Short mmCIF file of C-alpha atoms in Angstrom, two decimals:
data_model
loop_
_atom_site.label_atom_id
_atom_site.label_comp_id
_atom_site.label_asym_id
_atom_site.label_seq_id
_atom_site.Cartn_x
_atom_site.Cartn_y
_atom_site.Cartn_z
CA GLY A 1 91.10 105.60 116.00
CA VAL A 2 90.27 103.17 113.29
CA SER A 3 86.64 102.15 112.76
CA VAL A 4 85.03 99.83 110.55
CA ALA A 5 81.59 99.73 108.79
CA ALA A 6 78.65 97.76 109.37
CA GLY A 7 79.36 94.58 106.97
CA GLN A 8 83.12 94.99 107.15
CA ARG A 9 86.18 93.49 109.11
CA TRP A 10 89.79 94.87 109.55
CA SER A 11 92.60 93.16 110.50
CA GLY A 12 96.14 94.73 110.87
CA THR A 13 98.95 96.38 113.13
CA ILE A 14 98.73 99.72 114.69
CA ARG A 15 102.33 101.49 115.20
CA VAL A 16 103.05 103.81 117.95
CA CYS A 17 105.91 106.18 117.42
CA GLU A 18 107.33 108.78 119.89
CA ARG A 19 108.59 112.05 117.84
CA GLY A 20 109.48 114.26 120.65
CA GLY A 21 112.65 112.81 122.43
CA SER A 22 111.24 111.93 125.76
CA ALA A 23 109.63 108.67 126.93
CA THR A 24 106.00 108.67 127.34
CA THR A 25 102.97 105.84 127.54
CA PHE A 26 100.20 105.01 125.47
CA ARG A 27 96.96 103.21 125.11
CA VAL A 28 94.85 101.32 122.81
CA SER A 29 91.52 99.80 122.83
CA VAL A 30 89.23 98.09 120.88
CA ALA A 31 85.48 99.15 121.43
CA VAL A 32 83.19 96.30 120.19
CA ALA A 33 80.34 97.66 118.32
CA GLY A 34 81.53 101.13 119.33
CA ALA A 35 80.68 100.68 123.12
CA ALA A 36 81.46 103.12 125.43
CA ASP A 37 84.99 103.01 126.82
CA ALA A 38 85.71 100.50 129.61
CA THR A 39 88.67 98.77 130.94
CA SER A 40 88.19 95.53 129.55
CA GLN A 41 88.66 96.83 126.01
CA TYR A 42 92.33 97.66 126.38
CA ILE A 43 94.93 95.74 124.69
CA ALA A 44 97.59 98.43 126.00
CA TYR A 45 97.41 100.60 129.03
CA ASP A 46 99.89 102.77 129.87
CA HIS A 47 102.62 101.17 128.08
CA ASP A 48 105.67 102.45 128.19
CA LEU A 49 107.25 103.97 124.81
CA PRO A 50 110.80 105.14 125.11
CA ALA A 51 112.32 108.50 123.17
CA ASN A 52 111.93 108.11 119.77
CA ALA A 53 110.84 104.46 119.74
CA THR A 54 108.26 102.64 117.35
CA VAL A 55 106.41 99.78 118.62
CA ALA A 56 103.90 97.77 116.68
CA ILE A 57 100.54 96.29 118.26
CA GLY A 58 99.04 93.57 116.53
CA PRO A 59 97.37 91.74 115.15
CA VAL A 60 94.36 93.71 115.70
CA LEU A 61 91.29 92.46 114.53
CA LEU A 62 87.82 94.74 114.17
CA GLY A 63 84.41 93.12 113.42
CA PRO A 64 81.61 95.26 112.03
CA SER A 65 80.97 98.72 113.80
CA ASP A 66 84.32 98.25 116.30
CA ILE A 67 86.20 101.31 116.71
CA ALA A 68 89.89 101.24 117.79
CA ARG A 69 90.92 104.01 120.13
CA VAL A 70 94.36 105.52 120.78
CA TYR A 71 95.71 107.93 123.45
CA SER A 72 99.28 109.12 124.42
CA ALA A 73 100.18 110.75 127.66
CA SER A 74 102.17 113.47 125.47
CA GLY A 75 101.15 114.99 122.04
CA ASN A 76 104.30 113.96 120.51
CA VAL A 77 102.95 110.38 119.40
CA THR A 78 101.87 109.23 115.90
CA PHE A 79 99.46 106.42 115.91
CA THR A 80 99.29 104.51 112.25
CA ALA A 81 96.76 101.55 111.49
CA ASN A 82 98.03 99.52 108.63
CA GLY A 83 96.06 96.53 107.41
CA ILE A 84 93.36 95.08 105.15
CA LEU A 85 89.54 95.97 105.18
CA GLU A 86 87.48 93.19 103.98
CA THR A 87 84.02 92.88 103.08
CA PRO A 88 82.92 89.45 103.46
#
């Protein structure tokens, strides 16, 4: 996942790529201040990902101490976070 240090913020996109040739599902959540996992944090939950597809989730905004967590139903998914880390 992506985590942001105290005093910083991050904005960007999380790209999700299926590499194994089989459809699957994925999840992305944002834990405000590093909170424990909760249903209300999910911005994508069991989202369908077709075989060999890439999707972008965003914009994703993280504040100080926030964490973006990712999960896939298979081991053939790559998550890549691209964005800007700012120190206001």
